[in-house]
Coordinates of C-alpha atoms in Angstrom, one line a residue:
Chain D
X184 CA 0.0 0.0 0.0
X185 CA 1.3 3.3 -1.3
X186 CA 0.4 6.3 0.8
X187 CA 0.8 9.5 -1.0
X188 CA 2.3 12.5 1.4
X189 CA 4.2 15.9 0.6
X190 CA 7.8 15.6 -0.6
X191 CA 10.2 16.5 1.7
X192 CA 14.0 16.4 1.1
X193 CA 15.8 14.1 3.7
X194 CA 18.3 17.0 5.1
X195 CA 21.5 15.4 4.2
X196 CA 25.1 16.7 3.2
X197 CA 26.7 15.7 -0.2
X198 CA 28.4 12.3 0.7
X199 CA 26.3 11.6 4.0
X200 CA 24.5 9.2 4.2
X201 CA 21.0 9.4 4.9
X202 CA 20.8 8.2 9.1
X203 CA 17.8 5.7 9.5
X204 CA 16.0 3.9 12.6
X205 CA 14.9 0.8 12.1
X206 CA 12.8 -1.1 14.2
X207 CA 12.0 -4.4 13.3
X208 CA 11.9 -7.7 15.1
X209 CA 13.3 -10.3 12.9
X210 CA 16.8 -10.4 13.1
X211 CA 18.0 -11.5 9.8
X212 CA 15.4 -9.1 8.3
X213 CA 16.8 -5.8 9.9
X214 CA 20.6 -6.5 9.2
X215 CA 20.3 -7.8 5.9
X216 CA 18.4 -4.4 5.2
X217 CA 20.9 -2.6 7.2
X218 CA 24.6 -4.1 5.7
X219 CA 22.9 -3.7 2.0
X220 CA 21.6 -0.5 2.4
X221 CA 25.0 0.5 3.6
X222 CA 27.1 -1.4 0.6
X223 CA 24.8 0.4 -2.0
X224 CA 25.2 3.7 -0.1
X225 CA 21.4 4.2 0.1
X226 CA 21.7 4.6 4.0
X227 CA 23.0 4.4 7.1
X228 CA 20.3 1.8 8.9
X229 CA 20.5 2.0 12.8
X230 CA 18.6 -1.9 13.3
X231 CA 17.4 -2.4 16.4
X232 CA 14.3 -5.4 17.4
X233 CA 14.5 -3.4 21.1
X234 CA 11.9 -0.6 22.4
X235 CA 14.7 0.3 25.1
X236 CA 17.1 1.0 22.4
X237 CA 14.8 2.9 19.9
X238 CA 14.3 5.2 23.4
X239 CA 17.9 5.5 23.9
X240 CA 18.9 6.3 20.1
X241 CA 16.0 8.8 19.7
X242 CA 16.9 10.6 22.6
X243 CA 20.9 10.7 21.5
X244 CA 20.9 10.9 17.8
X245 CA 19.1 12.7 14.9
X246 CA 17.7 10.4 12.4
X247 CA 16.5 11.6 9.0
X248 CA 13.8 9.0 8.7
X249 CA 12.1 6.1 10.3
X250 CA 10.8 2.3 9.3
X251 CA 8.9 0.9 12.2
X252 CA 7.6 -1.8 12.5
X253 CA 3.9 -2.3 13.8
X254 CA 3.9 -5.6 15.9
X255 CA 2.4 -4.7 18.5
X256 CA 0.1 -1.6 17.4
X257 CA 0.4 0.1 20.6
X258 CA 4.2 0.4 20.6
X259 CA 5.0 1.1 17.2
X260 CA 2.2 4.3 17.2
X261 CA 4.1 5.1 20.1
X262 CA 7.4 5.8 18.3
X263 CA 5.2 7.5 15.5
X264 CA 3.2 9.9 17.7
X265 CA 6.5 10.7 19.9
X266 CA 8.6 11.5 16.2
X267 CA 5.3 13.4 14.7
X268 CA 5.2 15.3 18.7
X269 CA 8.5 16.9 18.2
X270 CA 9.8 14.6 20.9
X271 CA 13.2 13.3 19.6
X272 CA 16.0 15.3 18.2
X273 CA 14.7 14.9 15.1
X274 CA 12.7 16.5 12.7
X275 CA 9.1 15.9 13.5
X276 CA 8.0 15.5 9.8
X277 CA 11.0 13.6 9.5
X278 CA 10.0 10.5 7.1
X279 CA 8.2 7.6 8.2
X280 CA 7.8 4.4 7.0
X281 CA 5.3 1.7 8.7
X282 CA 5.5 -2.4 8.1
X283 CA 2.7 -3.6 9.5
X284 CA 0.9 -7.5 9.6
X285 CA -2.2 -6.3 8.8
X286 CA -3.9 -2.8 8.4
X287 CA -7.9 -1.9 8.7
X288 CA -9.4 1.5 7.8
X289 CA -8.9 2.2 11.4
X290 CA -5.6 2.0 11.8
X291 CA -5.1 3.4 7.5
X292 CA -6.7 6.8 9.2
X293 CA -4.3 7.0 12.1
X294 CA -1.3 6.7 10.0
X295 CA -2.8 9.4 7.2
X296 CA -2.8 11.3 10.4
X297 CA 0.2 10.9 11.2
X298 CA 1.5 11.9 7.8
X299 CA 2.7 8.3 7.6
X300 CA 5.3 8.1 3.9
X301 CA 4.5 4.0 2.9
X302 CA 2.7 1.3 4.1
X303 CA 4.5 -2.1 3.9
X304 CA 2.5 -5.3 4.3
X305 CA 4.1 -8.3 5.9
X306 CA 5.4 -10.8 4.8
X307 CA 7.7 -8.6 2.8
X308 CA 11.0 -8.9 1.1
X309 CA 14.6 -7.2 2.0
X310 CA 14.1 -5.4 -2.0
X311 CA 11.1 -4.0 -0.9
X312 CA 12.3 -2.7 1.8
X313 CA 15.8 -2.0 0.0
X314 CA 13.3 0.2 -2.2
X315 CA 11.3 2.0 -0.2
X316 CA 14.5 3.4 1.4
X317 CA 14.4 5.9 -1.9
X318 CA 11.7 7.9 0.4
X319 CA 14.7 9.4 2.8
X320 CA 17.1 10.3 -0.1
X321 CA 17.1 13.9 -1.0
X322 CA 15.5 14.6 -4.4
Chain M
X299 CA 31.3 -32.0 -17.2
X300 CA 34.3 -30.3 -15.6
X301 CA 35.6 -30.5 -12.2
X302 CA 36.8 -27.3 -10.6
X303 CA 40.6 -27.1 -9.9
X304 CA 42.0 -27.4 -6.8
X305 CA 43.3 -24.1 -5.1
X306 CA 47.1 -23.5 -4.9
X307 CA 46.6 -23.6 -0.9
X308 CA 44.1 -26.1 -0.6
X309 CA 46.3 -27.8 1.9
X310 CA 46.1 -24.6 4.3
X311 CA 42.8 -24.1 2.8
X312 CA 41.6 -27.7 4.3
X313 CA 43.4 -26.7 7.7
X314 CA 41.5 -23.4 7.8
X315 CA 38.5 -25.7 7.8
X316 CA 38.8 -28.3 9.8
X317 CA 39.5 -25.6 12.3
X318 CA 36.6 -24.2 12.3
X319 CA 35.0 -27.7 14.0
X320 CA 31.6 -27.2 11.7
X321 CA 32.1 -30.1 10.0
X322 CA 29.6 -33.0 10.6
X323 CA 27.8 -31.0 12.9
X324 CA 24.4 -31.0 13.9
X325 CA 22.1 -28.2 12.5
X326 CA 21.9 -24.8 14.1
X327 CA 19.0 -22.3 13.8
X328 CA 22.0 -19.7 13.5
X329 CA 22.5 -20.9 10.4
X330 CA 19.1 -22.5 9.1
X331 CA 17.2 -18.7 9.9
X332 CA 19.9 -17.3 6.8
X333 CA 19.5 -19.8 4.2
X334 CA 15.5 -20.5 5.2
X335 CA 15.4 -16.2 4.7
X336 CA 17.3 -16.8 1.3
X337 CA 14.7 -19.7 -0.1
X338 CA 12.2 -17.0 0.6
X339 CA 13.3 -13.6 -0.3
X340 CA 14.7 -15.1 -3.9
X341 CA 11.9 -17.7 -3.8
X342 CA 14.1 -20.5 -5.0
X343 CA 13.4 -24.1 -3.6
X344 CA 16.9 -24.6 -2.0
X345 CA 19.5 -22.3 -0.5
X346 CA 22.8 -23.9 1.2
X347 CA 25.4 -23.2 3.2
X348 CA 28.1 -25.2 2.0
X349 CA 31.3 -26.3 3.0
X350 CA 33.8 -27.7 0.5
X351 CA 35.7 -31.0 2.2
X352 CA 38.9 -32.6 0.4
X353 CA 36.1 -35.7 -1.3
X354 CA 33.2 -33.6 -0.5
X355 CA 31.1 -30.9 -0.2
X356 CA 29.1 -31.2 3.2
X357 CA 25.8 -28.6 4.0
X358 CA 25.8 -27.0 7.1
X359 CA 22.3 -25.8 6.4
X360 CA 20.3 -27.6 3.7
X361 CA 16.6 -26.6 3.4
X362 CA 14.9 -28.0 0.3
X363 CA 17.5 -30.5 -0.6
X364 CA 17.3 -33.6 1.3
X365 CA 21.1 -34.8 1.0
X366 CA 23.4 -33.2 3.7
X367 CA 26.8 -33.9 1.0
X368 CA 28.0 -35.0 -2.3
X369 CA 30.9 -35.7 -3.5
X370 CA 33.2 -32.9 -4.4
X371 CA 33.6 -33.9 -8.1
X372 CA 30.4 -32.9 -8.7
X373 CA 30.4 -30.0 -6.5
X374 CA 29.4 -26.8 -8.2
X375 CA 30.5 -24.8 -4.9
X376 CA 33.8 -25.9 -5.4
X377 CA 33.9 -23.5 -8.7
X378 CA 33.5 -21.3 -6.3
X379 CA 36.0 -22.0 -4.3
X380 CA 38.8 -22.2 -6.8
X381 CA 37.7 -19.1 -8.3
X382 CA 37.1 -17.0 -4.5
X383 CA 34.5 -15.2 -6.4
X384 CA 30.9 -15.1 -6.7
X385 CA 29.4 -17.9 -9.7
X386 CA 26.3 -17.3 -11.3
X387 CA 24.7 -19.8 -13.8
X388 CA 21.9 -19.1 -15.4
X389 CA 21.2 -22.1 -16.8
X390 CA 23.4 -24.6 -16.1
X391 CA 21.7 -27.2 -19.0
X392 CA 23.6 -24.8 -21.1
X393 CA 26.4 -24.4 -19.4
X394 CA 29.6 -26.6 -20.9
X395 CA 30.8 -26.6 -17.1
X396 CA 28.0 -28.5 -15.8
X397 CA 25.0 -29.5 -18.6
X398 CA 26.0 -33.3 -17.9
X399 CA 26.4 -33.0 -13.9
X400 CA 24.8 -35.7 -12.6
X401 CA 23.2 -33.6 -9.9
X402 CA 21.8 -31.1 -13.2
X403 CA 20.4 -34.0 -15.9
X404 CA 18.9 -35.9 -12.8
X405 CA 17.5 -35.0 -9.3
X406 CA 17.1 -32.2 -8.0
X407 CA 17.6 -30.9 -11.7
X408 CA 19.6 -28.0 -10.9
X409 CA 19.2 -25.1 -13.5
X410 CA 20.0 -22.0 -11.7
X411 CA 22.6 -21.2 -9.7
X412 CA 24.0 -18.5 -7.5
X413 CA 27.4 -19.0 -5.4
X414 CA 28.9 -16.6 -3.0
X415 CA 32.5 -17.6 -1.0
X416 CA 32.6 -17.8 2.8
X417 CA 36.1 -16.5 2.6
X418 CA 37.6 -16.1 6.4
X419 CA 39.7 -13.1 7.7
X420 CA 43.1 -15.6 6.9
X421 CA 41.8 -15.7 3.2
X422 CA 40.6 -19.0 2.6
X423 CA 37.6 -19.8 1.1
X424 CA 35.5 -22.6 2.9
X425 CA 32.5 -22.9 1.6
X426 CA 29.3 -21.0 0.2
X427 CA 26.2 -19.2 0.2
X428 CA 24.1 -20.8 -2.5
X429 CA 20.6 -20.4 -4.3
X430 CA 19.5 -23.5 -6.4
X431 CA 16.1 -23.4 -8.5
X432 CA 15.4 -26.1 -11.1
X433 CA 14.3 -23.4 -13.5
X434 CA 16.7 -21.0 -15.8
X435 CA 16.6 -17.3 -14.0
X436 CA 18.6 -14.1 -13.3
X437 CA 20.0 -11.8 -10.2
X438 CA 20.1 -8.3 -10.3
X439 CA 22.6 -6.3 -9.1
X440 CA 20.0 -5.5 -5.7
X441 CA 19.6 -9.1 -5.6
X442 CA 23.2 -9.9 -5.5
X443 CA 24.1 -7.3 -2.9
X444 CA 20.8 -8.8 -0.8
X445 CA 22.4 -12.2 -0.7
X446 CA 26.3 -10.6 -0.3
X447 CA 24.2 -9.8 3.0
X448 CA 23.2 -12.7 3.9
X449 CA 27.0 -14.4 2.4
X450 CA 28.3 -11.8 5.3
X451 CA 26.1 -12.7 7.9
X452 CA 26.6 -16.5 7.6
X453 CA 30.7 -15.8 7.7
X454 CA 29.9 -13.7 10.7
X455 CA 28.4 -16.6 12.6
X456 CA 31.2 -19.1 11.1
X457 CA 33.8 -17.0 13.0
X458 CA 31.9 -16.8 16.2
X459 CA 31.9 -20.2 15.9
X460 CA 35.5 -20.5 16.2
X461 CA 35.7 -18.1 19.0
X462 CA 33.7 -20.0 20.9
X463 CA 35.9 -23.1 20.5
X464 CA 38.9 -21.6 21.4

């Protein structure tokens, strides 16, 4: 599912790499992502399957855009609402990218709200994901 | 058919493996969760991680293939390992280094093949990362740096290994 939002220009220097949080539970999902998005110089993937550490590297670090994963629907809308609030050191339309096991019109309105960039639907590959990393690259 | 050479240093290259203490081991989720992600993302039937013996070539991780070795003579890994390079087939019915394999005209009727090296830190190639499918296909350059991943990942949990036994 492809949800349509203003463009906005990851802030990035020439040469930089575009900084990205990733959280994700599957292990082998997350650094595959995160050692080919680095060896194709799309990104620089901070992987984590941990709540404690998405707290921790929010808090620290400025991130030019977000995947999250929506396990749990509670926790992942979390980490969206606290980006969206201004409540990190990054940019609070910084963008967002949501994978999700299953999505209803319900929780489709929340993330419009939200100004949420893509939808994923699990079960989904490392390319898509590979692709959809295009969305934090300046244009 | 023809059998890949042997590398200059497979003497030190053998050593290099047998250190590592994988061989004829039992099978380890560590491993299984790579090559069970491979058969997926690439949808091919089998993925393996391979390791190339002096007779043999022994899997480590097998999903879709129900053998856990064949003989090396017939391994296309070992191409692999001579070269210390990644090797792609296409189709390997058309390919003069393996169209009358036994493992290519019979079961599991290999056509498409896709071999990265598990090369160590001292050099020495051990093994593979491979994607099988009995049907002719092609990886793109994402593809290839998907599974380069997943080739680093499993080399990654090789050397833990050998940590760990010391």
């Amino acid at each position: 599912m492809l949800m349509e939002a203003p463009e906005r220009a990851a802030a990035s220097t020439p040469g930089v790499l575009p900084q990205v949080l990733l959280l994700e539970p599957d292990y082998v999902m997350r650094r595959t992502l995160a050692l080919t998005a680095k060896s194709g110089r799309l990104a620089q993937v901070h992987e984590t399957g941990s709540h404690e550490r998405v707290a921790a590297l929010v808090a620290t670090q400025r991130f030019d855009g977000f995947m999250i994963a929506l396990n749990d629907v509670g926790d992942g809308l979390h980490w969206i609402e606290t980006i969206r609030a201004g409540h990190t050191r990054s940019d609070g339309d910084a963008p967002i990218v949501v994978l999700a096991d299953r999505i209803d019109h319900a929780l489709a309105h929340q993330l419009r709200q939200h100004r949420v960039r893509r939808i994923l639907l699990k079960p989904c590959k490392v390319r898509t994901l590979v692709e959809a990393l295009g969305v934090y690259v300046t244009r | 058919m023809i059998v890949a050479p042997l590398p200059i240093t497979e003497h030190e290259r053998l050593q290099a493996l047998h250190e590592l203490m994988l061989l004829d081991t039992g099978p380890e989720e560590r491993f299984d969760r790579l090559t069970h992600f491979a058969r997926q993302e690439f949808e091919v039937p089998i993925a393996l991680l391979s390791l190339v013996d002096r007779d043999r070539q022994w899997f480590k991780s097998h999903p879709g293939l129900g053998i856990c070795e064949t003989s090396r003579d017939v391994s296309m890994c070992s191409h692999v390992v001579h070269a210390e390079a990644p090797v792609i087939v296409i189709d390997a019915s058309k390919d003069v280094r393996f169209h009358d394999n036994p493992l290519v005209a019979g079961p599991p009727h290999i056509r498409f093949y896709a071999g990265l090296p598990l090369t160590l830190p001292n050099g020495h190639t051990v093994g593979t990362l491979c994607l099988i499918d009995t049907q002719p296909r092609q990886l793109d350059p994402t593809d290839l740096s998907i599974l380069a991943s997943l080739r680093d990942m499993a080399v990654a949990e090789i050397l833990m290994q050998e940590v760990a036994a010391c």
